Coordinates of C-alpha atoms in Angstrom, one line a residue:
M1 CA 0.0 0.0 0.0
N2 CA 2.8 2.5 1.0
L3 CA 4.6 1.6 -2.3
K4 CA 1.5 2.5 -4.3
I5 CA 1.1 5.8 -2.5
V6 CA 4.7 6.7 -3.1
L7 CA 4.5 5.8 -6.8
S8 CA 1.3 7.8 -7.3
A9 CA 2.8 10.8 -5.6
A10 CA 5.9 10.6 -7.8
I11 CA 3.7 10.5 -11.0
I12 CA 1.7 13.6 -9.9
V13 CA 4.9 15.5 -9.1
S14 CA 6.3 14.6 -12.6
L15 CA 3.1 15.7 -14.4
T16 CA 3.0 19.0 -12.5
A17 CA 6.6 19.8 -13.3
C18 CA 6.0 19.2 -17.0
S19 CA 2.9 21.4 -17.1
N20 CA 4.8 24.2 -15.4
N21 CA 7.9 23.9 -17.6
P22 CA 8.5 27.4 -19.2
E23 CA 9.9 25.8 -22.4
N24 CA 6.7 23.8 -23.0
S25 CA 4.6 26.9 -22.3
T26 CA 6.6 29.0 -24.8
K27 CA 6.2 26.5 -27.7
E28 CA 2.4 26.3 -27.3
T29 CA 1.9 30.1 -27.3
T30 CA 4.4 31.2 -29.9
A31 CA 3.9 28.6 -32.6
P32 CA 0.3 29.6 -33.3
A33 CA 1.3 33.2 -33.2
A34 CA 3.9 32.6 -35.9
E35 CA 1.2 30.9 -38.1
M36 CA -1.1 33.9 -37.8
T37 CA 1.4 36.7 -38.4
A38 CA 3.3 35.1 -41.3
P39 CA 0.5 35.6 -43.9
E40 CA 0.3 39.3 -42.9
S41 CA 4.1 39.8 -43.4
G42 CA 3.9 38.2 -46.8
K43 CA 0.6 39.7 -47.9
A44 CA 0.8 41.5 -51.3
V45 CA -0.3 45.1 -51.2
S46 CA -2.2 46.0 -54.3
Q47 CA -1.0 49.1 -56.2
P48 CA -3.2 51.2 -58.5
A49 CA -2.5 50.8 -62.2
A50 CA -0.1 53.2 -63.8
S51 CA -2.9 54.6 -65.9
E52 CA -5.0 55.4 -62.8
Q53 CA -2.0 57.2 -61.3
T54 CA -1.6 59.5 -64.4
A55 CA -5.2 59.8 -65.7
Q56 CA -7.1 62.9 -64.4
V57 CA -10.9 63.1 -65.1
S58 CA -13.4 65.6 -63.8
F59 CA -16.9 66.6 -64.6
K60 CA -20.2 67.7 -63.1
V61 CA -23.5 65.7 -63.2
N62 CA -26.5 68.1 -62.9
D63 CA -24.2 70.7 -61.4
T64 CA -22.7 68.4 -58.8
L65 CA -19.0 67.5 -59.0
A66 CA -18.6 63.8 -59.8
R67 CA -16.3 61.4 -57.9
T68 CA -14.1 59.9 -60.5
I69 CA -11.6 57.9 -58.4
P70 CA -12.2 54.2 -57.4
N71 CA -14.1 53.5 -54.2
G72 CA -13.3 49.9 -53.2
S73 CA -12.5 46.6 -55.0
S74 CA -16.0 46.5 -56.7
D75 CA -15.5 49.9 -58.2
S76 CA -12.2 49.6 -60.0
E77 CA -12.9 50.3 -63.7
E78 CA -10.2 52.2 -65.6
Q79 CA -10.5 55.5 -67.4
L80 CA -9.7 54.1 -70.9
G81 CA -9.9 54.7 -74.6
L82 CA -10.0 52.0 -77.3
Y83 CA -9.2 52.6 -80.9
T84 CA -10.4 50.1 -83.5
A85 CA -8.1 50.6 -86.6
A86 CA -10.2 48.5 -89.0
V87 CA -13.2 50.9 -88.8
K88 CA -11.3 54.0 -87.4
S89 CA -13.5 54.3 -84.4
L90 CA -13.0 55.4 -80.8
S91 CA -14.6 54.1 -77.7
L92 CA -13.8 56.4 -74.8
S93 CA -14.9 55.2 -71.3
L94 CA -14.8 57.7 -68.4
I95 CA -15.9 56.6 -65.0
G96 CA -17.6 58.8 -62.4
D97 CA -20.8 60.0 -60.7
V98 CA -22.0 62.2 -57.9
P99 CA -20.4 61.2 -54.5
Q100 CA -23.6 59.9 -52.9
R101 CA -23.8 57.2 -55.5
P102 CA -22.4 53.9 -54.2
H103 CA -20.7 53.1 -57.5
R104 CA -19.2 55.4 -60.2
G105 CA -21.2 55.8 -63.4
F106 CA -20.1 54.6 -66.8
L107 CA -19.8 57.3 -69.4
N108 CA -19.0 56.2 -72.9
F109 CA -18.3 58.1 -76.1
S110 CA -18.5 56.3 -79.5
I111 CA -16.9 58.2 -82.3
K112 CA -16.8 57.1 -86.0
D113 CA -14.0 58.2 -88.3
F114 CA -11.8 59.1 -85.4
K115 CA -8.8 61.2 -86.3
L116 CA -5.5 60.5 -84.6
E117 CA -5.0 64.2 -83.9
P118 CA -6.7 67.0 -82.0
A119 CA -10.3 67.4 -83.3
E120 CA -13.9 68.1 -82.2
Y121 CA -16.8 65.7 -82.4
S122 CA -20.6 66.0 -82.0
L123 CA -23.6 63.8 -82.5
S124 CA -23.9 62.6 -86.1
A125 CA -26.2 60.5 -88.2
N126 CA -23.3 58.2 -89.1
G127 CA -23.0 57.0 -85.5
N128 CA -21.4 59.4 -83.1
H129 CA -23.2 59.0 -79.9
A130 CA -22.8 58.7 -76.1
S131 CA -24.3 56.9 -73.1
F132 CA -24.2 57.2 -69.4
T133 CA -25.2 54.4 -67.0
R134 CA -25.8 55.2 -63.3
Y135 CA -25.8 52.5 -60.6
E136 CA -27.8 52.0 -57.4
T137 CA -25.6 49.5 -55.6
V138 CA -21.9 49.1 -54.8
N139 CA -21.7 46.1 -57.2
A140 CA -22.9 48.1 -60.1
G141 CA -26.5 46.9 -59.8
G142 CA -29.7 48.7 -60.7
G143 CA -28.3 50.5 -63.7
A144 CA -30.3 53.3 -65.4
A145 CA -29.2 54.2 -68.9
Y146 CA -29.2 57.7 -70.5
V147 CA -28.3 58.3 -74.1
A148 CA -27.4 61.1 -76.5
D149 CA -27.8 60.4 -80.3
K150 CA -29.5 61.6 -83.4
L151 CA -32.6 59.3 -83.2
P152 CA -35.9 61.3 -83.2
V153 CA -37.0 59.6 -80.0
N154 CA -34.0 61.2 -78.3
A155 CA -34.5 64.6 -79.7
G156 CA -32.9 67.4 -77.6
S157 CA -29.9 65.3 -76.5
E158 CA -26.4 66.9 -77.1
M159 CA -22.8 65.9 -77.2
K160 CA -19.5 67.7 -77.6
L161 CA -16.2 66.0 -77.3
T162 CA -12.9 67.8 -78.0
I163 CA -9.5 66.1 -78.2
T164 CA -6.9 68.7 -77.4
K165 CA -3.8 66.5 -77.2
M166 CA -2.5 63.1 -78.2
E167 CA 1.0 61.8 -77.5
K168 CA 2.7 58.4 -77.1
D169 CA 3.0 57.0 -73.7
T170 CA 6.8 56.9 -73.4
K171 CA 6.7 55.1 -70.1
A172 CA 4.9 52.1 -71.4
T173 CA 6.9 48.9 -71.4
F174 CA 4.7 47.0 -73.9
G175 CA 2.2 47.6 -76.6
N176 CA 1.7 51.0 -78.3
P177 CA -0.5 53.0 -75.9
W178 CA -1.1 56.7 -76.3
L179 CA -2.3 59.3 -73.8
I180 CA -5.1 61.6 -74.8
S181 CA -6.5 64.8 -73.2
G182 CA -9.6 66.9 -73.9
S183 CA -12.9 68.3 -72.8
F184 CA -16.6 67.3 -73.1
S185 CA -20.2 68.2 -72.3
L186 CA -23.5 66.4 -72.8
K187 CA -27.2 66.5 -72.4
L188 CA -28.6 62.9 -72.2
V189 CA -32.1 61.6 -71.9
N190 CA -33.3 58.3 -70.3
K191 CA -33.1 55.4 -72.7
V192 CA -36.3 53.9 -74.1
Y193 CA -36.6 50.6 -75.9
A194 CA -39.2 51.6 -78.5
N195 CA -39.8 54.5 -80.9
K196 CA -42.3 55.9 -78.5
R197 CA -41.4 57.9 -75.4
D198 CA -43.7 57.9 -72.3
S199 CA -41.4 60.0 -70.1
K200 CA -38.3 62.1 -70.4
E201 CA -35.6 62.5 -67.8
E202 CA -32.5 64.5 -68.6
V203 CA -29.0 64.3 -67.2
V204 CA -26.6 67.2 -67.9
I205 CA -22.9 66.6 -67.8
S206 CA -20.8 69.8 -67.8
E207 CA -17.3 71.1 -67.3
G208 CA -15.9 67.8 -68.4
R209 CA -12.1 67.4 -68.7
F210 CA -9.7 64.5 -69.0
E211 CA -5.9 64.4 -69.1
N212 CA -3.5 61.5 -69.9
V213 CA -6.2 58.9 -70.4
R214 CA -4.6 55.7 -71.9
L215 CA -5.7 55.0 -75.5
T216 CA -5.0 51.5 -76.8
G217 CA -5.4 49.9 -80.2
I218 CA -3.4 52.3 -82.3
P219 CA -1.2 50.3 -84.7
K220 CA 2.6 50.7 -84.5
E221 CA 4.1 52.7 -87.2

């Protein structure tokens, strides 16, 4: 009996010593901490695209200055122009809307017979037109479209786009991008999907300016 008591006491003392050992305690607390902090130290930090750092866009929507810079990961579209050499057309997309909107609006100019030099463009029967889509949610949901073109159903709409400067992007490491600058103004009406208009809502975009917006698609000389 005495031997059993002595052995039991020895086992208890041994277990207690192990549980209070500082080395064991350190390993249990620091190892999980290392696992948690390592991903943070190696986490990639996203950087804005070079075009977003150089492009400057500003305009007013119904006399309110628009927000044209991105607002979160779901609102990251680029200010961008695309030239299609086969048909000599320009698609210029400028992003922005009034600050209280959860997502920037999408303003697009479509220009036929685009000249690769400073020039002025307006609505035309051969296809020059513009559109503006406004969103109701942070994920670009609930879009409402407004248009400016020469169709009779959209009478009263207006568009003026002026290209004041075009130059090669000398900092580009690939492709043949150019940088374009200019000004614009529009009067758009809500888009209808028939030749009959039941209502008319106007959006006026004024004091529009853009500088160093990237233009892609121009063939190399």
